[in-house]
Structure formats: C-alpha cells, structure tokens
C-alpha cells in the first residue's frame, strides 16, 4: 500500500507554523535526547551537528555550544525554518533523492522524528550511516517486531506515513554500514526509541 506524505503537500508549512507544541527542550521526550548528547560529547573533538528534518530548528536552541546546521525539504526550509530562526545555517535536501554525502562534515547527525516519516526509511538510514562521520542519533523512532508502514495524522491533521523498524532490520543496517549502537533509550512518554550509533573507524 502507498501512503501519502504530508511533507510534500501544500499546506504543511502553514500547519507547522500554526501548531504550538511545547518547545523541544520542554517536551516530554527531551530527556532521552539530552542523555544521548551527554554521551557523545565525551568523545567528539569538535561540536558540529546537522539536524535532518529540522522543521522549526528548535534543536539549535538546545545546543548553544554547537555549530548547528538544519536540513529539510527546500519548501520547509524557506517557509518554516528560515521564518522562525532566520539566522541559522540550512541545507535544502530530499532524503529519497539525495546521496547524503553532505552529512560527512558533521560530528553528529540527528534525526528527530525524521526516519519515521519516510516510507523508504530503511534506504535513507543506510545512506546516512554510510556517510556519517562519527555519531548518529535517531530520536522518536518506533521499533516493532516487524518493519512496515502505516498512516497517521501529523500537523494540521494532515495524513502521512509512519515507518516502523524491526529490531532485526535496524541491527542489520547498522552492522552493514560499519557502525554500532551504543545507547538505546525507550521514551517514558510513548514516543518511541532514542538510538545512538557510533561509526567504527576502519
């Protein structure tokens, strides 16, 4: 079954701007993300981060000591990200079409409720891990017994895809791309997993 993607449709930018969810730093799932950054900060030499699927780029507020870059679909960058936080650096990209080579310059890649919105999340994750420099943090990703997709409602009640990884599939992609999982936290607020991955040096 093919599911719709609200992220490519008209109205998504207005819906994102009109929604007033709690700021990421005050959300009921920020603890897991904060713990993941506390772990990687012990080892990274510099602090560069790219936020894939950045949306309003709220992560930048949470990481004042980092050299931040947000990345999202060009329409969302222009109509949401730059309107809310115009002084930050951004890259417009399409995860399905991109080879993801641009992420290799950053110490940490963050995907906050990003892979879960893609029908081809397994393919995109493989590209991310192939090109990652050091660390990848997957935040708010549901892991089930089997991989698959379903529909759900996002900003403004728009219909989009939710992707579930199976643990087996997730582990396979991580291993195949010379990476290993170093932290796996389950959200107490039923917001999925926060999985921290490190790239093994050859």
Coordinates of N, CA and C in Angstrom, one line a residue:
X1 N 0.8 -1.2 0.0 CA 0.0 0.0 0.0 C 0.9 1.3 0.0
X2 N 0.5 2.2 -0.8 CA 1.2 3.5 -0.9 C 0.6 4.5 0.0
X3 N 1.3 5.1 0.9 CA 0.8 6.1 1.8 C 1.1 7.5 1.4
X4 N 0.3 8.4 1.7 CA 0.5 9.8 1.4 C 1.6 10.4 2.3
X5 N 2.3 11.5 1.8 CA 3.2 12.2 2.6 C 2.8 13.6 2.7
X6 N 2.4 14.0 3.9 CA 2.0 15.4 4.2 C 3.2 16.4 3.9
X7 N 4.4 15.9 4.0 CA 5.5 16.8 4.0 C 5.8 17.3 2.6
X8 N 5.2 16.7 1.6 CA 5.4 17.2 0.2 C 4.2 18.0 -0.3
X9 N 3.1 18.0 0.5 CA 1.9 18.6 0.1 C 1.8 20.1 0.4
X10 N 0.8 20.7 -0.2 CA 0.5 22.1 0.1 C -0.1 22.2 1.5
X11 N 0.2 23.2 2.2 CA -0.4 23.4 3.5 C 0.4 22.9 4.7
X12 N 1.5 22.2 4.4 CA 2.3 21.6 5.5 C 3.0 22.8 6.2
X13 N 3.5 23.7 5.5 CA 4.3 24.8 6.2 C 3.4 25.6 7.0
X14 N 2.2 26.0 6.6 CA 1.3 26.8 7.4 C 0.8 26.0 8.6
X15 N 0.6 24.7 8.4 CA 0.2 23.8 9.5 C 1.3 23.8 10.6
X16 N 2.6 23.7 10.2 CA 3.7 23.6 11.1 C 3.8 24.9 11.9
X17 N 3.6 26.0 11.2 CA 3.8 27.3 11.9 C 2.6 27.6 12.8
X18 N 1.4 27.0 12.5 CA 0.3 27.3 13.3 C 0.2 26.4 14.6
X19 N 1.0 25.3 14.6 CA 0.9 24.4 15.7 C 1.8 24.8 16.9
X20 N 1.3 24.8 18.1 CA 2.1 25.2 19.2 C 2.4 24.1 20.2
X21 N 3.1 23.1 19.7 CA 3.6 22.1 20.6 C 4.6 22.7 21.6
X22 N 4.8 22.0 22.8 CA 5.9 22.5 23.6 C 7.2 22.5 22.9
X23 N 8.1 23.5 23.2 CA 9.4 23.5 22.6 C 10.1 22.2 23.0
X24 N 11.0 21.8 22.0 CA 11.7 20.5 22.2 C 12.4 20.4 23.6
X25 N 13.0 21.5 24.1 CA 13.6 21.5 25.4 C 12.7 21.2 26.5
X26 N 11.4 21.5 26.3 CA 10.4 21.4 27.4 C 9.5 20.2 27.1
X27 N 9.8 19.4 26.1 CA 8.9 18.3 25.7 C 9.1 17.1 26.7
X28 N 8.1 16.2 26.6 CA 8.2 15.0 27.5 C 9.1 13.9 26.9
X29 N 9.9 14.2 25.9 CA 10.8 13.2 25.3 C 12.2 13.8 25.2
X30 N 12.4 15.0 25.7 CA 13.8 15.6 25.6 C 14.8 14.9 26.4
X31 N 14.4 14.3 27.5 CA 15.4 13.7 28.4 C 16.3 12.7 27.7
X32 N 15.6 11.9 26.8 CA 16.4 10.8 26.1 C 17.4 11.4 25.1
X33 N 16.9 12.5 24.5 CA 17.8 13.2 23.5 C 19.0 13.8 24.3
X34 N 18.7 14.4 25.4 CA 19.8 15.0 26.2 C 20.8 14.0 26.7
X35 N 20.3 12.9 27.1 CA 21.2 11.8 27.5 C 22.1 11.3 26.4
X36 N 21.6 11.3 25.2 CA 22.4 10.8 24.1 C 23.5 11.8 23.8
X37 N 23.2 13.1 23.8 CA 24.2 14.1 23.6 C 25.2 14.1 24.7
X38 N 24.8 13.9 25.9 CA 25.8 13.8 27.0 C 26.8 12.7 26.8
X39 N 26.4 11.6 26.2 CA 27.3 10.5 25.9 C 28.2 10.9 24.8
X40 N 27.7 11.4 23.7 CA 28.6 11.6 22.5 C 29.6 12.8 22.8
X41 N 29.2 13.7 23.6 CA 30.1 14.9 23.9 C 31.4 14.4 24.7
X42 N 31.4 13.3 25.2 CA 32.6 12.8 25.9 C 33.7 12.4 24.9
X43 N 33.3 12.2 23.6 CA 34.3 11.7 22.7 C 34.5 12.6 21.5
X44 N 33.6 13.4 21.1 CA 33.8 14.3 19.9 C 34.8 15.4 20.2
X45 N 35.6 15.7 19.2 CA 36.7 16.7 19.3 C 36.1 18.1 19.0
X46 N 35.2 18.2 18.1 CA 34.6 19.5 17.8 C 33.1 19.3 17.9
X47 N 32.3 20.3 17.9 CA 30.9 20.2 18.1 C 30.2 20.8 16.9
X48 N 30.0 19.9 15.8 CA 29.3 20.3 14.7 C 28.1 19.3 14.6
X49 N 26.9 19.8 14.3 CA 25.7 18.9 14.3 C 24.9 19.3 13.1
X50 N 24.3 18.3 12.4 CA 23.4 18.5 11.3 C 22.1 17.8 11.8
X51 N 21.0 18.6 11.6 CA 19.7 18.2 12.1 C 18.8 17.9 10.9
X52 N 18.7 16.6 10.6 CA 17.9 16.2 9.4 C 16.4 16.2 9.7
X53 N 15.7 16.9 8.9 CA 14.3 17.1 9.1 C 14.1 18.1 10.2
X54 N 14.8 19.2 10.1 CA 14.9 20.2 11.2 C 13.6 20.9 11.5
X55 N 12.7 21.1 10.6 CA 11.5 21.8 10.8 C 11.7 23.2 11.3
X56 N 11.3 23.5 12.5 CA 11.5 24.8 13.1 C 12.9 25.0 13.7
X57 N 13.7 24.0 13.6 CA 15.1 24.1 14.1 C 15.2 24.4 15.6
X58 N 14.3 23.8 16.4 CA 14.3 24.0 17.8 C 15.5 23.4 18.5
X59 N 16.1 22.4 17.8 CA 17.3 21.7 18.4 C 18.4 22.7 18.6
X60 N 18.5 23.7 17.7 CA 19.6 24.7 17.8 C 19.6 25.4 19.2
X61 N 18.4 25.7 19.7 CA 18.3 26.3 21.0 C 18.8 25.5 22.1
X62 N 18.7 24.2 21.9 CA 19.2 23.2 23.0 C 20.7 23.0 22.9
X63 N 21.3 23.4 21.9 CA 22.8 23.1 21.7 C 23.5 24.4 21.4
X64 N 23.5 25.3 22.3 CA 24.2 26.6 22.1 C 25.7 26.6 21.8
X65 N 26.3 25.5 22.2 CA 27.8 25.4 22.1 C 28.1 24.7 20.8
X66 N 27.1 24.3 20.0 CA 27.4 23.5 18.8 C 27.3 24.5 17.5
X67 N 28.1 24.1 16.5 CA 28.0 24.7 15.2 C 26.8 23.9 14.5
X68 N 25.7 24.6 14.4 CA 24.4 23.9 14.0 C 24.1 24.2 12.6
X69 N 23.6 23.1 11.9 CA 23.0 23.3 10.6 C 21.8 22.5 10.5
X70 N 20.7 23.1 10.0 CA 19.4 22.4 9.8 C 19.3 22.0 8.4
X71 N 18.6 20.8 8.2 CA 18.4 20.3 6.8 C 17.0 19.8 6.7
X72 N 16.3 20.2 5.6 CA 14.9 19.7 5.4 C 14.6 19.9 3.9
X73 N 13.3 19.5 3.6 CA 12.9 19.8 2.2 C 13.0 21.3 1.9
X74 N 13.4 21.7 0.7 CA 13.5 23.1 0.4 C 12.3 24.0 0.8
X75 N 11.1 23.5 0.6 CA 9.9 24.3 0.9 C 9.8 24.5 2.4
X76 N 10.1 23.5 3.2 CA 10.0 23.7 4.6 C 11.1 24.6 5.1
X77 N 12.3 24.5 4.5 CA 13.4 25.4 4.9 C 13.0 26.9 4.7
X78 N 12.5 27.1 3.5 CA 12.1 28.5 3.1 C 10.9 29.0 3.9
X79 N 9.9 28.2 4.1 CA 8.6 28.6 4.6 C 8.4 28.4 6.1
X80 N 9.3 27.6 6.7 CA 9.2 27.4 8.2 C 10.5 27.7 8.9
X81 N 11.6 27.0 8.6 CA 12.8 27.1 9.3 C 13.3 28.6 9.3
X82 N 13.5 29.1 8.1 CA 14.0 30.5 8.0 C 13.1 31.6 8.5
X83 N 11.8 31.3 8.6 CA 10.9 32.2 9.1 C 11.0 32.3 10.6
X84 N 11.2 31.1 11.2 CA 11.2 31.0 12.7 C 12.6 31.3 13.2
X85 N 13.6 30.8 12.6 CA 15.0 31.1 13.0 C 15.9 31.4 11.8
X86 N 15.8 32.7 11.4 CA 16.4 33.1 10.1 C 17.9 33.2 10.1
X87 N 18.5 33.2 11.3 CA 20.0 33.4 11.3 C 20.8 32.1 11.3
X88 N 20.1 31.0 11.3 CA 20.9 29.7 11.3 C 21.3 29.3 9.9
X89 N 22.1 28.3 9.9 CA 22.6 27.7 8.6 C 21.6 26.6 8.2
X90 N 21.3 26.5 6.9 CA 20.4 25.4 6.5 C 20.8 24.8 5.1
X91 N 20.4 23.6 4.9 CA 20.6 22.9 3.7 C 19.2 22.3 3.2
X92 N 18.8 22.6 2.0 CA 17.6 22.0 1.5 C 18.0 20.7 0.8
X93 N 17.2 19.7 1.1 CA 17.5 18.4 0.5 C 16.3 17.5 0.5
X94 N 16.3 16.4 -0.3 CA 15.2 15.4 -0.3 C 15.9 14.1 0.0
X95 N 15.5 13.5 1.1 CA 16.2 12.3 1.6 C 16.1 11.1 0.7
X96 N 15.0 11.1 -0.1 CA 14.9 10.0 -1.0 C 15.8 10.1 -2.2
X97 N 16.0 11.3 -2.7 CA 16.9 11.5 -3.9 C 18.3 11.8 -3.5
X98 N 18.6 12.3 -2.4 CA 20.0 12.7 -2.0 C 20.9 11.5 -1.8
X99 N 22.2 11.6 -2.1 CA 23.1 10.6 -1.7 C 23.6 10.8 -0.3
X100 N 23.3 11.8 0.3 CA 23.6 12.1 1.7 C 25.1 12.4 2.0
X101 N 25.8 12.6 1.0 CA 27.3 12.9 1.2 C 27.5 14.1 2.0
X102 N 26.6 15.1 2.0 CA 26.8 16.3 2.7 C 26.9 16.2 4.2
X103 N 26.4 15.1 4.7 CA 26.5 15.0 6.2 C 27.8 14.6 6.7
X104 N 28.8 14.2 5.9 CA 30.1 13.7 6.3 C 30.9 14.8 7.0
X105 N 30.6 16.0 6.9 CA 31.3 17.1 7.5 C 30.9 17.3 9.0
X106 N 30.0 16.6 9.5 CA 29.4 16.9 10.8 C 29.7 15.8 11.8
X107 N 30.0 16.2 13.0 CA 30.4 15.2 14.1 C 29.1 14.4 14.5
X108 N 28.0 15.1 14.5 CA 26.8 14.4 15.0 C 25.7 14.7 14.0
X109 N 25.0 13.6 13.6 CA 23.8 13.7 12.8 C 22.6 13.3 13.7
X110 N 21.6 14.2 13.7 CA 20.4 14.0 14.5 C 19.2 13.8 13.6
X111 N 18.4 12.8 13.8 CA 17.1 12.6 13.1 C 16.0 12.5 14.1
X112 N 15.4 13.6 14.4 CA 14.3 13.7 15.4 C 13.0 13.5 14.7
X113 N 12.3 12.4 14.9 CA 11.0 12.1 14.2 C 11.2 12.3 12.7
X114 N 12.2 11.8 12.1 CA 12.5 12.0 10.7 C 12.4 10.7 9.9
X115 N 13.2 9.7 10.3 CA 13.1 8.4 9.6 C 11.6 7.9 9.7
X116 N 11.0 8.1 10.8 CA 9.7 7.5 11.0 C 8.6 8.1 10.0
X117 N 9.0 9.2 9.3 CA 8.1 9.9 8.4 C 8.3 9.5 7.0
X118 N 9.2 8.5 6.7 CA 9.6 8.2 5.4 C 9.2 6.7 5.0
X119 N 8.6 6.5 3.9 CA 8.2 5.2 3.5 C 9.5 4.4 3.2
X120 N 10.6 5.0 2.8 CA 11.8 4.3 2.5 C 12.9 4.6 3.6
X121 N 12.4 4.5 4.8 CA 13.3 4.9 5.9 C 14.5 3.9 6.0
X122 N 14.4 2.7 5.6 CA 15.5 1.7 5.7 C 16.6 2.1 4.7
X123 N 16.2 2.6 3.5 CA 17.1 3.0 2.5 C 17.8 4.3 2.9
X124 N 17.1 5.2 3.4 CA 17.6 6.5 3.9 C 18.6 6.3 5.0
X125 N 18.2 5.5 6.0 CA 19.2 5.2 7.1 C 20.5 4.6 6.6
X126 N 20.4 3.7 5.7 CA 21.6 3.1 5.2 C 22.5 4.2 4.5
X127 N 21.9 5.1 3.8 CA 22.7 6.2 3.2 C 23.3 7.1 4.3
X128 N 22.5 7.4 5.3 CA 23.0 8.2 6.4 C 24.2 7.6 7.1
X129 N 24.1 6.3 7.5 CA 25.2 5.6 8.2 C 26.4 5.4 7.3
X130 N 26.2 5.2 6.0 CA 27.3 5.1 5.1 C 28.2 6.4 5.1
X131 N 27.5 7.6 5.2 CA 28.2 8.8 5.1 C 28.5 9.5 6.4
X132 N 28.0 9.0 7.5 CA 28.2 9.6 8.8 C 29.7 9.7 9.2
X133 N 30.1 10.7 9.8 CA 31.5 10.9 10.2 C 31.7 10.2 11.6
X134 N 30.9 10.4 12.6 CA 31.2 9.9 13.9 C 29.9 9.3 14.6
X135 N 28.9 10.2 14.8 CA 27.7 9.7 15.6 C 26.4 10.1 14.9
X136 N 25.5 9.2 15.1 CA 24.1 9.4 14.6 C 23.1 9.1 15.7
X137 N 22.2 10.1 16.0 CA 21.2 9.9 17.0 C 19.8 9.9 16.3
X138 N 19.2 8.8 16.5 CA 17.8 8.6 15.9 C 16.9 8.8 17.1
X139 N 16.0 9.8 17.0 CA 15.2 10.2 18.2 C 13.7 10.0 17.7
X140 N 12.9 9.4 18.6 CA 11.5 9.2 18.4 C 11.2 8.3 17.2
X141 N 11.8 7.1 17.2 CA 11.7 6.1 16.2 C 11.0 4.8 16.8
X142 N 9.9 4.4 16.3 CA 9.3 3.2 16.8 C 9.9 2.0 16.2
X143 N 10.2 1.0 17.1 CA 10.8 -0.3 16.8 C 9.8 -1.3 17.2
X144 N 9.4 -2.1 16.2 CA 8.4 -3.2 16.4 C 8.9 -4.5 16.1
X145 N 8.1 -5.5 16.1 CA 8.5 -6.9 15.8 C 8.8 -7.0 14.3
X146 N 8.1 -6.3 13.4 CA 8.3 -6.3 12.0 C 8.4 -4.9 11.5
X147 N 9.2 -4.7 10.4 CA 9.2 -3.4 9.7 C 8.0 -3.2 8.9
X148 N 7.6 -2.0 8.7 CA 6.4 -1.7 7.9 C 6.0 -0.3 8.1
X149 N 4.9 0.1 7.4 CA 4.4 1.4 7.4 C 2.9 1.4 7.7
X150 N 2.4 2.5 8.3 CA 1.0 2.8 8.5 C 0.8 4.2 8.2
X151 N -0.5 4.7 8.4 CA -0.8 6.1 8.3 C -1.1 6.7 9.6
X152 N -0.8 8.0 9.8 CA -1.2 8.7 10.9 C -1.3 10.2 10.6
X153 N -1.8 10.9 11.5 CA -2.1 12.4 11.3 C -1.0 13.2 11.9
X154 N -0.5 14.1 11.2 CA 0.6 15.0 11.7 C 0.0 16.4 11.8
X155 N 0.9 17.4 11.7 CA 0.5 18.8 11.8 C -0.8 19.1 11.0
X156 N -1.7 19.8 11.6 CA -2.9 20.2 11.0 C -3.8 19.1 10.6
X157 N -3.6 17.9 11.1 CA -4.5 16.8 10.8 C -4.2 16.2 9.4
X158 N -3.0 16.6 8.8 CA -2.7 16.1 7.5 C -2.2 14.6 7.6
X159 N -2.5 13.8 6.6 CA -2.2 12.4 6.6 C -0.8 12.2 6.1
X160 N 0.0 11.3 6.8 CA 1.3 11.0 6.3 C 1.7 9.6 6.7
X161 N 2.9 9.2 6.4 CA 3.4 7.8 6.7 C 4.1 7.7 8.0
X162 N 3.9 6.6 8.7 CA 4.8 6.3 9.8 C 5.5 5.0 9.6
X163 N 6.8 5.0 9.6 CA 7.6 3.8 9.4 C 8.0 3.2 10.7
X164 N 7.9 1.9 10.8 CA 8.4 1.1 11.9 C 9.6 0.2 11.5
X165 N 10.7 0.3 12.2 CA 11.8 -0.7 12.0 C 11.5 -1.9 12.9
X166 N 11.9 -3.1 12.3 CA 12.1 -4.2 13.2 C 13.4 -4.1 13.8
X167 N 13.6 -4.7 15.0 CA 14.9 -4.7 15.6 C 16.0 -5.4 14.7
X168 N 15.5 -6.5 14.1 CA 16.5 -7.2 13.2 C 16.9 -6.4 12.0
X169 N 16.0 -5.7 11.4 CA 16.3 -4.8 10.3 C 17.2 -3.7 10.7
X170 N 16.9 -3.1 11.8 CA 17.7 -2.0 12.3 C 19.1 -2.4 12.6
X171 N 19.3 -3.5 13.3 CA 20.6 -4.0 13.6 C 21.4 -4.4 12.3
X172 N 20.7 -4.9 11.3 CA 21.3 -5.3 10.1 C 21.9 -4.1 9.4
X173 N 21.1 -3.0 9.3 CA 21.6 -1.8 8.6 C 22.7 -1.2 9.4
X174 N 22.7 -1.1 10.7 CA 23.8 -0.6 11.5 C 25.0 -1.4 11.2
X175 N 25.0 -2.7 11.3 CA 26.1 -3.5 11.1 C 26.7 -3.4 9.7
X176 N 25.8 -3.4 8.7 CA 26.3 -3.4 7.3 C 27.0 -2.1 7.0
X177 N 26.8 -1.1 7.8 CA 27.5 0.2 7.5 C 28.6 0.6 8.5
X178 N 29.2 -0.5 9.0 CA 30.4 -0.3 9.9 C 30.1 0.6 11.1
X179 N 28.9 0.4 11.7 CA 28.5 1.2 12.8 C 28.1 0.2 13.9
X180 N 27.9 0.8 15.1 CA 27.4 0.0 16.2 C 26.6 0.9 17.1
X181 N 25.5 0.3 17.7 CA 24.7 1.0 18.6 C 25.3 1.1 20.0
X182 N 25.4 2.3 20.6 CA 26.0 2.4 21.9 C 25.0 2.8 23.0
X183 N 23.8 3.2 22.6 CA 22.8 3.6 23.6 C 21.4 3.4 23.0
X184 N 20.5 2.8 23.7 CA 19.1 2.7 23.3 C 18.2 3.0 24.4
X185 N 17.5 4.1 24.3 CA 16.6 4.6 25.4 C 15.1 4.5 24.9
X186 N 14.3 4.0 25.8 CA 12.8 4.0 25.5 C 12.2 5.1 26.1
X187 N 11.4 5.9 25.4 CA 10.7 7.1 25.9 C 9.6 6.6 26.9
X188 N 9.6 7.3 28.0 CA 8.6 7.1 29.1 C 7.3 7.7 28.6
X189 N 7.3 8.5 27.6 CA 6.1 9.2 27.1 C 5.5 8.5 25.9
X190 N 5.9 7.3 25.6 CA 5.5 6.5 24.5 C 5.8 7.3 23.2
X191 N 7.0 7.8 23.1 CA 7.4 8.5 21.9 C 8.5 7.7 21.1
X192 N 8.5 6.4 21.3 CA 9.5 5.6 20.6 C 10.9 5.5 21.2
X193 N 11.8 5.1 20.4 CA 13.2 4.9 20.9 C 14.1 6.1 20.5
X194 N 15.1 6.2 21.4 CA 16.2 7.1 21.0 C 17.5 6.3 20.9
X195 N 18.0 6.1 19.7 CA 19.1 5.2 19.5 C 20.3 6.0 19.1
X196 N 21.4 5.8 19.8 CA 22.7 6.4 19.5 C 23.6 5.4 18.8
X197 N 24.2 5.8 17.7 CA 25.0 5.0 16.9 C 26.4 5.6 16.7
X198 N 27.4 4.8 16.8 CA 28.8 5.3 16.5 C 29.4 4.6 15.3
X199 N 30.0 5.4 14.5 CA 30.7 4.9 13.3 C 32.0 4.3 13.8
X200 N 32.3 3.1 13.4 CA 33.6 2.5 13.8 C 34.6 2.9 12.7
X201 N 35.8 3.3 13.2 CA 36.8 3.7 12.4 C 37.5 2.5 11.7
X202 N 37.8 2.6 10.5 CA 38.4 1.5 9.8 C 39.9 1.5 10.0

